[in-house]
XYZ file of C-alpha atoms in Angstrom:
675
model
C 6.692 27.153 2.330
C 6.021 30.933 3.598
C 5.564 33.251 -0.180
C 6.004 37.418 -0.407
C 4.167 38.447 -2.730
C 6.629 41.264 -3.045
C 9.090 38.829 -3.948
C 6.860 37.022 -6.408
C 6.107 39.776 -8.379
C 10.352 39.995 -9.014
C 9.518 37.053 -11.815
C 6.135 37.486 -12.336
C 3.774 39.944 -13.056
C 0.499 38.158 -12.527
C -2.242 41.444 -11.487
C -3.784 40.003 -9.173
C -4.552 41.315 -5.687
C -4.026 38.005 -3.162
C -7.385 37.201 -2.630
C -7.634 35.957 -6.664
C -4.455 34.517 -5.951
C -4.722 32.747 -2.738
C -7.763 30.900 -4.679
C -5.398 29.969 -7.645
C -2.901 28.961 -6.073
C -5.035 26.788 -3.638
C -7.221 25.609 -6.562
C -3.944 24.579 -8.352
C -2.766 22.166 -5.318
C -0.975 23.817 -3.062
C -3.463 24.559 -0.185
C -2.958 28.916 1.444
C -2.406 28.455 5.123
C -2.766 31.772 6.173
C -2.176 34.883 5.184
C -0.330 38.139 6.955
C 0.606 41.433 6.561
C 4.473 42.020 6.999
C 5.653 45.933 6.451
C 4.091 46.822 2.717
C 4.370 42.891 2.170
C 1.523 40.726 2.156
C 2.709 36.499 2.977
C 1.239 33.562 2.035
C 1.842 30.295 4.374
C 1.497 27.512 1.746
C 1.319 23.547 2.769
C 3.064 21.906 0.256
C 2.475 18.392 -1.045
C 5.187 16.115 -0.296
C 5.702 15.639 -3.606
C 6.012 18.757 -5.150
C 9.666 19.742 -3.586
C 9.768 22.372 -6.849
C 7.398 24.106 -5.096
C 9.470 25.099 -1.847
C 11.057 27.580 -4.218
C 9.743 30.945 -4.799
C 10.603 30.627 -8.356
C 9.383 27.053 -8.295
C 6.143 29.015 -7.162
C 6.291 31.572 -9.620
C 6.321 28.986 -12.124
C 3.075 27.833 -10.615
C 0.984 31.363 -10.642
C 2.933 32.111 -14.578
C 0.610 29.117 -15.824
C -2.826 29.547 -14.571
C -2.367 33.163 -15.116
C -0.488 32.435 -18.255
C 2.350 35.162 -17.643
C 5.962 35.339 -18.496
C 7.927 33.669 -16.103
C 11.022 36.374 -15.366
C 14.172 34.481 -13.948
C 17.011 36.143 -12.527
C 20.294 36.224 -15.392
C 22.855 35.052 -13.909
C 26.245 35.392 -14.749
C 29.345 34.420 -13.347
C 33.323 35.173 -14.496
C 35.234 32.198 -15.841
C 36.358 29.650 -13.502
C 40.097 29.586 -12.612
C 41.767 26.578 -13.045
C 42.692 26.420 -9.754
C 41.034 22.871 -8.284
C 39.898 22.802 -4.175
C 40.226 18.977 -2.715
C 37.523 17.443 -2.510
C 36.626 13.841 -2.284
C 32.876 11.871 -2.193
C 33.570 8.165 0.060
C 30.078 6.756 -1.320
C 28.856 8.441 -3.943
C 25.484 7.455 -3.426
C 25.310 9.299 0.297
C 26.522 12.406 -2.600
C 26.013 11.853 -5.635
C 27.564 16.010 -6.719
C 29.239 18.932 -4.242
C 30.383 22.281 -5.856
C 33.089 23.642 -4.161
C 33.789 27.546 -4.779
C 36.579 29.724 -3.876
C 36.172 33.401 -3.281
C 38.630 35.428 -1.532
C 39.505 38.854 -0.661
C 35.187 39.561 0.668
C 34.302 42.160 3.006
C 31.374 41.408 5.647
C 29.256 43.441 6.387
C 25.309 43.678 6.140
C 23.747 42.081 2.490
C 21.804 44.507 0.724
C 18.911 46.099 1.732
C 15.695 44.402 -0.870
C 17.738 41.398 -0.073
C 16.790 41.772 3.648
C 13.817 42.627 3.423
C 12.304 39.776 1.634
C 14.289 37.415 4.151
C 12.667 39.326 7.120
C 9.053 37.952 5.724
C 9.257 34.781 5.254
C 10.608 35.325 9.096
C 14.416 34.797 8.378
C 16.428 37.172 10.465
C 19.297 38.730 8.278
C 22.688 37.839 9.957
C 25.590 38.679 7.317
C 25.704 39.432 3.191
C 27.732 35.855 3.191
C 24.737 34.080 5.006
C 22.716 36.672 3.859
C 23.032 35.557 0.643
C 22.995 31.732 0.863
C 19.531 31.732 2.818
C 18.332 34.206 -0.244
C 19.629 31.463 -2.890
C 17.640 29.159 -0.541
C 14.343 30.384 -0.927
C 14.137 31.384 -4.387
C 15.389 28.696 -6.085
C 15.142 25.303 -3.151
C 18.716 24.544 -3.431
C 20.643 24.765 -0.416
C 23.395 25.793 0.389
C 26.448 26.835 2.780
C 29.497 29.215 2.966
C 32.697 27.916 5.004
C 35.448 30.142 6.404
C 38.085 28.821 4.048
C 41.016 29.515 6.656
C 39.376 27.467 9.118
C 38.812 24.527 7.005
C 42.473 21.999 8.185
C 44.363 21.043 5.364
C 42.023 23.048 3.031
C 39.818 20.506 1.665
C 36.956 19.053 1.916
C 36.020 15.356 2.495
C 32.119 14.127 2.120
C 31.904 10.914 4.444
C 29.568 9.469 7.147
C 30.732 10.604 10.521
C 32.654 8.061 12.796
C 31.859 6.398 16.116
C 32.655 9.313 18.822
C 33.056 11.989 16.968
C 31.539 16.136 18.107
C 30.606 18.755 16.558
C 29.255 22.040 18.176
C 26.679 23.146 15.371
C 25.210 26.703 14.706
C 22.693 26.863 17.127
C 25.498 26.428 20.121
C 24.852 22.291 21.067
C 27.315 19.356 21.232
C 26.160 16.481 19.127
C 28.000 12.992 19.440
C 27.408 11.357 15.761
C 28.067 7.747 14.452
C 28.579 6.165 11.453
C 24.274 6.661 10.640
C 25.019 10.640 9.977
C 26.723 11.655 6.835
C 29.136 14.625 7.834
C 31.197 17.678 4.878
C 34.850 16.619 7.192
C 38.407 18.782 6.428
C 41.381 16.722 6.581
C 39.924 16.746 10.621
C 36.720 16.785 11.693
C 33.721 17.682 11.027
C 32.703 20.514 9.991
C 28.820 20.407 8.848
C 26.034 17.981 9.136
C 25.926 17.333 5.223
C 22.725 19.094 4.236
C 21.210 19.954 7.561
C 23.839 22.523 9.827
C 27.283 24.008 10.118
C 29.942 23.811 12.444
C 31.095 26.859 14.623
C 34.716 25.871 14.156
C 34.213 26.589 10.155
C 31.484 29.553 10.808
C 32.098 33.126 8.955
C 32.145 36.330 11.018
C 33.281 40.011 10.694
C 36.992 38.800 10.000
C 36.240 36.304 7.183
C 38.479 36.932 4.150
C 38.413 33.907 2.066
C 35.343 31.511 1.926
C 34.009 28.411 0.336
C 30.848 28.010 -1.061
C 29.061 24.689 -0.585
C 26.073 23.282 -3.019
C 25.856 19.438 -2.906
C 22.593 16.628 -3.834
C 22.515 14.223 -0.987
C 21.072 11.348 -0.827
C 17.100 12.348 0.834
C 16.416 9.795 2.707
C 19.693 9.670 4.194
C 19.570 13.195 5.718
C 15.912 12.790 6.875
C 17.343 9.818 8.935
C 20.089 11.417 10.848
C 18.250 15.197 11.371
C 15.069 12.452 13.373
C 18.799 10.663 14.706
C 19.778 14.285 15.659
C 16.553 15.518 16.937
C 17.772 19.031 14.261
C 15.759 20.114 11.942
C 17.175 23.130 8.660
C 15.387 24.901 6.010
C 17.678 23.401 4.370
C 16.969 19.481 5.895
C 13.593 20.338 5.213
C 14.335 20.552 1.111
C 16.652 17.316 1.435
C 15.055 15.347 3.100
C 11.940 15.768 -0.107
C 14.595 15.771 -3.568
C 15.930 18.537 -4.984
C 16.465 19.298 -8.602
C 19.932 17.899 -9.266
C 19.712 20.740 -12.150
C 19.070 23.526 -8.621
C 22.970 22.269 -7.847
C 25.189 24.000 -10.334
C 22.622 26.565 -11.575
C 21.950 27.645 -7.227
C 25.453 27.859 -6.728
C 26.425 30.283 -9.827
C 23.702 32.302 -8.415
C 24.944 33.319 -4.742
C 28.786 33.254 -6.307
C 26.962 37.045 -8.500
C 25.703 37.944 -5.905
C 28.875 37.835 -3.525
C 30.801 39.405 -6.102
C 27.967 42.261 -5.862
C 27.684 42.590 -2.693
C 30.341 41.603 -0.883
C 33.640 41.397 -2.889
C 36.292 39.433 -3.386
C 37.013 37.559 -6.424
C 36.878 33.848 -7.382
C 39.765 32.130 -6.971
C 38.689 28.503 -7.576
C 36.162 25.395 -7.934
C 36.909 22.139 -6.641
C 34.080 19.533 -7.303
C 33.302 15.397 -7.113
C 30.327 13.177 -8.210
C 28.639 13.454 -11.892
C 27.139 16.803 -12.975
C 24.931 14.892 -16.146
C 21.652 15.456 -15.254
C 20.052 12.100 -15.617
C 16.365 12.757 -17.977
C 13.160 11.852 -17.241
C 11.472 9.578 -18.947
C 8.786 10.749 -21.628
C 4.986 10.019 -21.179
C 2.395 10.132 -23.792
C -1.268 11.636 -23.297
C -2.930 12.270 -26.062
C -6.126 15.614 -26.099
C -8.626 13.252 -25.787
C -7.135 11.536 -22.541
C -7.493 14.583 -21.075
C -10.659 15.672 -22.128
C -12.682 12.160 -21.162
C -10.442 12.569 -17.431
C -11.451 16.366 -16.708
C -15.040 15.967 -18.233
C -14.686 19.230 -20.659
C -13.000 19.445 -24.314
C -9.272 21.426 -24.077
C -8.152 22.197 -27.491
C -4.390 20.624 -28.136
C -2.993 24.107 -28.337
C -3.483 24.706 -25.072
C -2.619 21.682 -23.719
C 1.139 22.033 -25.268
C 1.215 25.711 -23.767
C 0.042 24.091 -20.213
C 2.724 22.027 -20.078
C 5.496 24.316 -21.617
C 4.474 27.302 -18.842
C 5.275 24.694 -16.336
C 8.883 23.769 -17.768
C 7.422 20.228 -19.930
C 9.714 20.383 -23.252
C 6.870 18.813 -26.155
C 7.114 16.826 -28.946
C 3.947 16.747 -31.145
C 2.927 13.126 -33.419
C 0.515 11.612 -34.432
C -0.010 8.931 -30.739
C -0.464 12.033 -28.901
C 2.535 14.320 -27.339
C 5.366 13.296 -26.035
C 6.037 15.326 -22.764
C 8.965 14.932 -21.294
C 9.240 16.468 -17.917
C 12.097 18.807 -15.813
C 14.475 17.017 -13.635
C 12.876 18.545 -10.694
C 9.759 16.855 -11.408
C 10.116 13.129 -10.486
C 5.953 13.158 -9.513
C 4.957 12.742 -13.178
C 5.070 9.372 -14.317
C 2.106 8.840 -16.177
C -0.290 10.082 -18.024
C -2.977 10.550 -15.510
C 0.016 12.812 -13.899
C -0.413 15.138 -17.196
C -3.955 15.126 -17.387
C -3.826 16.246 -13.609
C -1.372 19.113 -14.155
C -3.582 20.157 -17.495
C -6.244 20.385 -14.800
C -5.071 21.842 -12.274
C -3.772 25.154 -14.183
C -7.197 24.980 -16.073
C -8.714 25.268 -12.171
C -10.946 22.550 -10.098
C -13.769 24.714 -10.425
C -13.485 26.000 -13.718
C -14.027 22.201 -15.060
C -17.970 22.267 -15.356
C -20.387 19.649 -13.100
C -21.951 16.845 -14.705
C -23.629 15.213 -11.896
C -23.316 10.614 -13.575
C -25.797 9.190 -15.011
C -27.019 6.227 -13.363
C -29.317 4.149 -14.889
C -31.327 0.656 -13.316
C -27.535 -1.605 -14.597
C -24.971 0.925 -14.992
C -22.824 -0.929 -12.072
C -21.845 -3.346 -13.771
C -21.329 -7.345 -12.165
C -18.472 -8.920 -11.778
C -18.939 -13.235 -11.483
C -16.395 -12.944 -8.676
C -19.619 -10.666 -6.316
C -22.172 -12.182 -8.203
C -20.447 -15.862 -6.436
C -19.950 -13.941 -3.320
C -23.577 -12.693 -3.530
C -25.167 -16.060 -3.994
C -23.378 -18.225 -1.830
C -23.706 -15.635 1.331
C -28.170 -15.501 0.498
C -26.763 -19.529 0.718
C -25.806 -19.805 4.537
C -28.420 -17.044 5.730
C -30.791 -19.039 4.191
C -29.424 -22.415 6.295
C -29.935 -20.100 9.231
C -26.467 -18.898 9.608
C -25.003 -16.075 10.512
C -22.426 -13.487 8.209
C -19.501 -11.843 10.606
C -16.491 -9.967 9.546
C -13.557 -9.639 11.580
C -10.494 -8.164 11.113
C -7.250 -10.094 7.866
C -4.733 -8.293 10.997
C -4.429 -10.566 13.844
C -1.467 -11.236 17.303
C 1.030 -13.231 15.839
C 1.184 -15.205 19.367
C -2.757 -15.943 18.098
C -1.398 -17.804 15.272
C 0.583 -19.975 17.807
C -2.280 -20.453 20.144
C -4.222 -22.308 16.758
C -1.166 -24.604 15.503
C -0.506 -22.589 13.051
C 2.946 -20.904 11.472
C 3.675 -17.771 12.675
C 7.212 -17.645 11.092
C 5.759 -17.237 7.415
C 3.236 -14.685 7.415
C 3.272 -11.157 5.730
C 4.034 -8.752 8.677
C 3.341 -5.250 9.074
C 6.856 -3.075 9.752
C 4.929 -0.966 12.072
C 1.209 -1.514 13.724
C -0.446 -0.071 15.199
C -0.836 -2.376 17.949
C -0.015 -6.270 18.696
C -3.231 -6.893 18.298
C -3.601 -6.194 14.769
C 1.016 -7.146 13.492
C 0.385 -9.772 10.411
C -2.283 -10.435 7.780
C -4.233 -13.098 8.361
C -2.979 -16.452 6.354
C -5.543 -18.408 8.550
C -9.816 -17.829 9.597
C -8.907 -19.655 12.450
C -7.491 -17.058 14.925
C -10.374 -14.743 14.309
C -13.563 -17.230 14.445
C -11.818 -18.473 18.377
C -11.967 -14.882 18.996
C -15.115 -14.684 18.105
C -16.961 -17.895 19.631
C -14.690 -17.567 23.204
C -16.582 -13.644 23.236
C -19.924 -14.871 22.273
C -20.085 -17.697 24.632
C -18.527 -15.386 27.360
C -21.852 -13.204 26.954
C -24.053 -15.876 27.609
C -24.433 -17.055 23.707
C -23.728 -20.624 23.343
C -25.281 -21.632 19.903
C -23.485 -20.488 17.380
C -23.416 -21.249 14.123
C -21.149 -18.333 12.183
C -19.732 -17.644 8.520
C -17.629 -15.146 6.880
C -16.044 -14.418 2.857
C -13.221 -13.183 3.419
C -9.293 -12.601 2.301
C -5.864 -15.014 3.716
C -2.869 -14.240 2.807
C 0.714 -16.488 2.344
C 4.093 -14.715 3.910
C 5.099 -13.404 0.704
C 1.242 -10.890 0.674
C -0.689 -13.018 -2.499
C -3.964 -13.067 -1.238
C -7.001 -15.679 -1.592
C -10.795 -15.459 -0.635
C -12.489 -18.758 1.211
C -15.518 -18.992 2.860
C -15.145 -19.678 6.841
C -17.638 -22.045 8.922
C -17.771 -22.139 12.723
C -20.449 -24.212 14.151
C -20.859 -24.543 18.508
C -23.488 -25.599 21.190
C -26.841 -26.789 19.677
C -28.931 -26.532 16.127
C -31.326 -27.595 13.751
C -30.539 -29.478 10.655
C -34.116 -27.622 9.045
C -37.514 -26.270 10.352
C -38.431 -29.790 10.738
C -36.739 -30.683 13.299
C -38.699 -29.199 16.502
C -35.871 -29.011 19.412
C -32.192 -28.496 18.938
C -29.349 -30.836 18.819
C -25.989 -30.610 19.182
C -24.119 -29.634 16.737
C -21.598 -31.813 15.043
C -19.127 -31.895 12.038
C -21.817 -33.037 10.107
C -23.506 -30.146 9.772
C -20.662 -28.373 9.328
C -19.381 -29.914 6.282
C -23.027 -30.417 5.147
C -22.951 -26.183 5.069
C -20.474 -26.324 2.845
C -21.595 -28.833 0.585
C -24.822 -27.242 -0.195
C -23.396 -24.125 -0.674
C -20.537 -25.531 -3.067
C -23.164 -28.036 -5.007
C -25.233 -24.548 -5.264
C -22.765 -22.829 -6.711
C -22.720 -25.049 -9.585
C -19.622 -26.780 -7.894
C -20.875 -31.261 -8.017
C -18.203 -32.869 -8.266
C -17.146 -32.880 -4.895
C -14.553 -34.784 -3.199
C -13.511 -35.742 0.386
C -10.980 -37.490 2.362
C -9.164 -37.693 5.423
C -5.481 -35.691 6.377
C -3.088 -35.513 9.219
C -4.633 -32.213 10.687
C -2.641 -31.128 13.760
C -6.012 -28.443 14.599
C -8.820 -31.139 14.362
C -9.258 -33.357 17.408
C -7.733 -37.208 17.083
C -5.043 -34.861 14.715
C -7.022 -35.685 11.914
C -10.032 -33.224 9.252
C -11.268 -33.764 6.544
C -10.450 -32.121 2.945
C -13.157 -30.955 0.009
C -11.412 -30.958 -3.493
C -12.869 -30.738 -6.664
C -10.730 -31.346 -9.755
C -7.806 -33.241 -7.970
C -7.075 -30.107 -6.217
C -7.825 -29.749 -2.866
C -10.336 -26.214 -1.512
C -9.700 -26.553 2.329
C -10.548 -28.241 5.141
C -12.887 -29.017 7.476
C -12.983 -30.854 10.981
C -13.962 -30.769 15.271
C -11.425 -28.460 16.665
C -8.694 -29.704 19.086
C -9.565 -29.113 22.522
C -6.025 -28.287 23.141
C -6.277 -25.564 20.793
C -9.605 -24.223 22.391
C -7.922 -24.295 25.834
C -5.612 -22.454 24.366
C -8.053 -19.757 24.038
C -10.156 -19.653 26.658
C -12.823 -22.022 25.336
C -13.892 -24.531 27.801
C -16.201 -27.309 27.683
C -17.478 -27.007 24.403
C -16.953 -28.912 21.092
C -16.152 -26.264 17.688
C -16.574 -27.563 14.271
C -14.853 -25.376 12.075
C -14.363 -25.389 8.150
C -12.210 -22.747 5.631
C -12.644 -23.630 2.193
C -11.532 -21.656 -1.076
C -13.707 -19.949 -2.940
C -12.858 -21.562 -6.805
C -13.813 -18.728 -8.908
C -12.087 -20.077 -11.718
C -13.904 -23.716 -11.279
C -16.977 -21.969 -11.150
C -17.621 -19.966 -13.886
C -16.354 -23.370 -15.581
C -19.339 -24.806 -13.423
C -22.070 -22.236 -14.569
C -22.894 -23.334 -18.408
C -24.893 -26.383 -16.933
C -27.140 -27.982 -19.106
C -31.027 -28.104 -18.092
C -32.596 -31.367 -17.311
C -36.095 -32.141 -16.769
C -37.460 -33.284 -13.298
C -39.166 -36.763 -13.592
C -42.936 -36.669 -13.631
C -42.843 -39.732 -11.768
C -42.302 -41.168 -8.463
C -38.857 -41.934 -6.977
C -38.109 -45.255 -4.933
C -35.941 -44.462 -1.076
C -34.253 -47.015 0.403
C -32.007 -46.456 3.662
C -28.860 -48.493 4.045
C -27.322 -49.093 7.347
C -23.984 -50.071 7.100
C -21.293 -50.622 9.328
C -17.719 -50.469 7.874
C -13.980 -50.171 9.194
C -13.402 -47.249 10.880
C -10.559 -46.617 8.708
C -13.250 -46.672 4.863
C -13.987 -43.171 4.552
C -17.682 -42.109 3.687
C -16.220 -40.414 -0.017
C -15.415 -44.235 -1.012
C -18.012 -45.906 -0.155
C -20.211 -42.697 -1.345
C -18.402 -43.235 -4.700
C -19.120 -46.466 -5.217
C -22.930 -46.373 -4.536
C -23.158 -43.992 -7.243
C -20.538 -45.835 -9.865
C -22.393 -48.989 -8.662
C -26.035 -48.046 -8.785
C -26.688 -48.051 -12.716
C -29.171 -45.839 -14.209
C -31.773 -45.317 -11.890
C -30.328 -44.410 -9.012
C -30.885 -40.621 -8.891
C -29.032 -39.493 -5.216
C -27.175 -40.581 -2.614
C -27.461 -38.931 0.563
C -25.639 -39.677 3.912
C -27.736 -39.685 6.413
C -25.968 -40.279 10.176
C -22.677 -41.799 11.693
C -23.348 -43.663 15.303
C -20.458 -45.029 17.278
C -21.975 -46.590 20.146
C -21.983 -49.968 22.173
C -24.019 -51.704 18.890
C -21.372 -51.498 16.421
C -18.162 -53.933 16.642
C -14.439 -52.124 18.306
C -12.681 -50.808 15.668
C -15.679 -50.385 13.327
C -18.378 -47.153 12.847
C -22.108 -47.537 11.546
C -22.895 -45.239 8.602
C -26.337 -44.677 7.417
C -27.136 -43.802 3.467
C -30.303 -42.753 1.841
C -30.549 -43.916 -1.915
C -33.541 -42.235 -4.289
C -34.226 -44.375 -7.344
C -36.303 -42.963 -10.112
C -36.800 -43.141 -13.557
C -37.455 -40.734 -16.101
C -39.999 -42.627 -18.105
C -42.263 -45.655 -16.024
C -43.205 -45.762 -12.941
C -40.540 -48.060 -10.853
C -41.578 -51.553 -9.332
C -40.996 -52.800 -6.303
C -39.496 -56.106 -7.920
C -36.622 -53.341 -9.711
C -35.548 -51.697 -7.173
C -35.007 -54.809 -5.196
C -33.093 -56.092 -7.661
C -30.605 -53.935 -8.066
C -30.433 -52.006 -4.270
C -29.799 -55.750 -3.520
C -27.315 -55.963 -5.759
C -25.432 -53.015 -5.014
C -25.693 -54.298 -1.428
C -23.042 -57.378 -2.099
C -20.722 -55.380 -3.487
C -20.405 -52.473 -0.796
C -20.357 -55.193 1.644
C -17.636 -57.650 -0.314
C -15.797 -54.832 -1.165
C -15.648 -52.724 2.040
C -15.556 -55.497 4.117
C -19.405 -53.561 5.751
C -22.072 -55.452 7.294
C -25.343 -54.428 7.396
C -27.181 -53.444 9.968
């Protein structure tokens, strides 16, 4: 947006030199990109953010200057004749495309040069003067930010205007001399026969105003900004008009700018007002009022601002203000659609005061000034526990390739997809961490690192973008269970299960339950679910070889777990009572069982806990054995049981009695054999 300082001075006597004015505008949020001298004028090139379409005009910027310098804004006085009863036929095919169209007929005009002051203003902002009629529309565009257009009325077939979508195959020769083919995605202004302008972008040669023009129709309208933007991109055609329509013009400016142009045409081109046509609604939707208090303003910007000054700033910006016990009820003008919340009003006050005038205050950071939250505390605790077990933390991208989901046998359709992804490797939000972790495993194996114990605390997303946090664990190659194992051994699924269980239990979730589940991502299409309070948190297992093959992982077993972090359950379980340790020694008994393969480990563990009595303090699963010494259809399970009393040392006979009774119940109920 180019701003002529001579033109600006027509509306506000700011009294500042160009350096101070440039600084103040920049501090108010309108950055000055360049300053140049044009003749006897100084012109600023400003960077206007997309939400401030009201500043794409000289009067819009003059209003900002009047607020910053606390000066009076002098808007042009508009006076036009009474509208005659003659109606120009105008119709709108779809009110969603165009909410208002005004067509004003002026007859008997004389085409010539524009007034000298107008030509100098236009030249300063880089617009070439053409004729008084065309220059007036450009002048009003730069003055009020409302695009206008004039048609040679005698060249309009049928003397009528229709706002409609282009028909397939229609063409128009635009004012830049290029013939353009149109389609129904483009909005056009048409007469009774053909398109005469591309709505909001550029007029057509077939109704161009020339030296012989006597009667003109002045257009002022409000078009759908999205439609104009798409048409401009499709046609590769941009103009000062489309630039403003794309960002959204002030609906209240349609009639006002039309009257201003009518006034200037009658003054410089003569003629008379002969009639007007209107389609659509001239009703302006009132902006939603926002309430703010002086205390909110002062707290947000870090300085006290008097209510009187706040109110004055709002009025300078053309806001209406009603004061009450609750604060200031502020209603922004129709041009300020960016004002929606109290914080937006606070920003307006801060802008006008000037960010450089707000005193600096460094925050006081104490030892405990950053409050801790339960989720953050829990994540940190889980991270510490996983690291303490010898795992390395990794961080992967939340965006993944959709094809990786299919390779991992996951649903690739019901996912949250990015509309315009930067690359195919980052096109959907991950519904599971499995694809990312397998890619990481493959990369490490290809680089010679085959022994991996990795974990990640991350988020996964469903098809609607709803997220949940999960703990993911992946292992392959060799590992050590603890420091007592001098030699590494092959990792197995129980290492993954043990890491997850220990982490969850050490965080307070002691009532974990496990059950077999059908899952095609695991070997044998069977995994193990982890549940708490009857709700499944996730699963673990050995990844199916076919999936590993899909990811380029060969001759390596990969064990994986993904469990949700249930914050609510952790909060409930965090309130634990202290239980003192026994002062008396415990007695350990190992139980080696041969049980049918369809008997879950969890069922046996639950029975041991349930039937073990008061002397049974702890049950640990040691190992699973599958081999020649185990009958077909069975597997070997080894449990370690700790018996201990809080008030005495147990005798061998006491322990044996309880232990033998427990073994009898296990063998009978599960058809198990003691090995």
